[in-house]
PDB file of C-alpha atoms in Angstrom:
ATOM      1  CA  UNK A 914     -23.176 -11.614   0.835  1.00  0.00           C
ATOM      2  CA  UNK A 915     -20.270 -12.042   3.319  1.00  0.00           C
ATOM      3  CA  UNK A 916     -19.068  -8.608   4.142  1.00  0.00           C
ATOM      4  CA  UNK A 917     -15.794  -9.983   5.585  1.00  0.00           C
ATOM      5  CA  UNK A 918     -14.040 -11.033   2.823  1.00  0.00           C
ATOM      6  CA  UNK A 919     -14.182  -7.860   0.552  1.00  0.00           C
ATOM      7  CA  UNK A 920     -12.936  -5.994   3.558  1.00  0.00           C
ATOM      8  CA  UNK A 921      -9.700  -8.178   4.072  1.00  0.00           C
ATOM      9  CA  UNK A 922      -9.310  -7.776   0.519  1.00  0.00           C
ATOM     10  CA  UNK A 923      -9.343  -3.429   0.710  1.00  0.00           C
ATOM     11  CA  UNK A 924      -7.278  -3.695   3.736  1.00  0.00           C
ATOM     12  CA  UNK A 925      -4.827  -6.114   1.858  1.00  0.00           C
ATOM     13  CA  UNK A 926      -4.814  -3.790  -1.504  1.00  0.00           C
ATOM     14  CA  UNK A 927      -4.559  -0.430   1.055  1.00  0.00           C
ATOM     15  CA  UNK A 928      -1.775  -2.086   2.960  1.00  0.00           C
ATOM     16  CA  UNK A 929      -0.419  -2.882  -1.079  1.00  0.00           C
ATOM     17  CA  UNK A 930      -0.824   0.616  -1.947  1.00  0.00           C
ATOM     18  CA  UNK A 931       0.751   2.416   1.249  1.00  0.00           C
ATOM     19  CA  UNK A 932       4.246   0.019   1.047  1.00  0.00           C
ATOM     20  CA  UNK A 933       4.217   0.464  -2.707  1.00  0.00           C
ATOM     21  CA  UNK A 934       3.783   4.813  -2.033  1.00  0.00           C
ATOM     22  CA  UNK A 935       6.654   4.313   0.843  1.00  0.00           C
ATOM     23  CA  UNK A 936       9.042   2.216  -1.492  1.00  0.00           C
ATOM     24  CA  UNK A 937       8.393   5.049  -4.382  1.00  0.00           C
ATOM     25  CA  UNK A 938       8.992   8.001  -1.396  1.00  0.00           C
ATOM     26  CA  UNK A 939      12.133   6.306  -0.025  1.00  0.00           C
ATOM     27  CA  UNK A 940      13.111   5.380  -3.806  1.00  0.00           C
ATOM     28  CA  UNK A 941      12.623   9.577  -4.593  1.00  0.00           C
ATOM     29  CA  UNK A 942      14.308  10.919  -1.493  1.00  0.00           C
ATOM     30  CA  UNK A 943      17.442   8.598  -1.471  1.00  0.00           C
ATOM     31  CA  UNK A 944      17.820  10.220  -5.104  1.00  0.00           C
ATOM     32  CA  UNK A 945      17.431  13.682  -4.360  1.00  0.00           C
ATOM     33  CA  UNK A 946      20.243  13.158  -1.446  1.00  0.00           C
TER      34      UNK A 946
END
């Protein structure tokens, strides 16, 4: 098995995950102001 490849893959889905949490946090906040 090539261990590279799954791990660009997590990084690319954690890197997903964190803008997608930011957007939702930003979203949230500029509501409550």
């Amino acid at each position: 098995m090539n261990p590279v490849r799954p791990l660009k893959c997590d990084i690319f889905f954690y890197k997903l995950q964190i803008s997608t949490f930011d957007m939702l946090l930003k979203n949230y906040l500029w509501r409550e102001v």
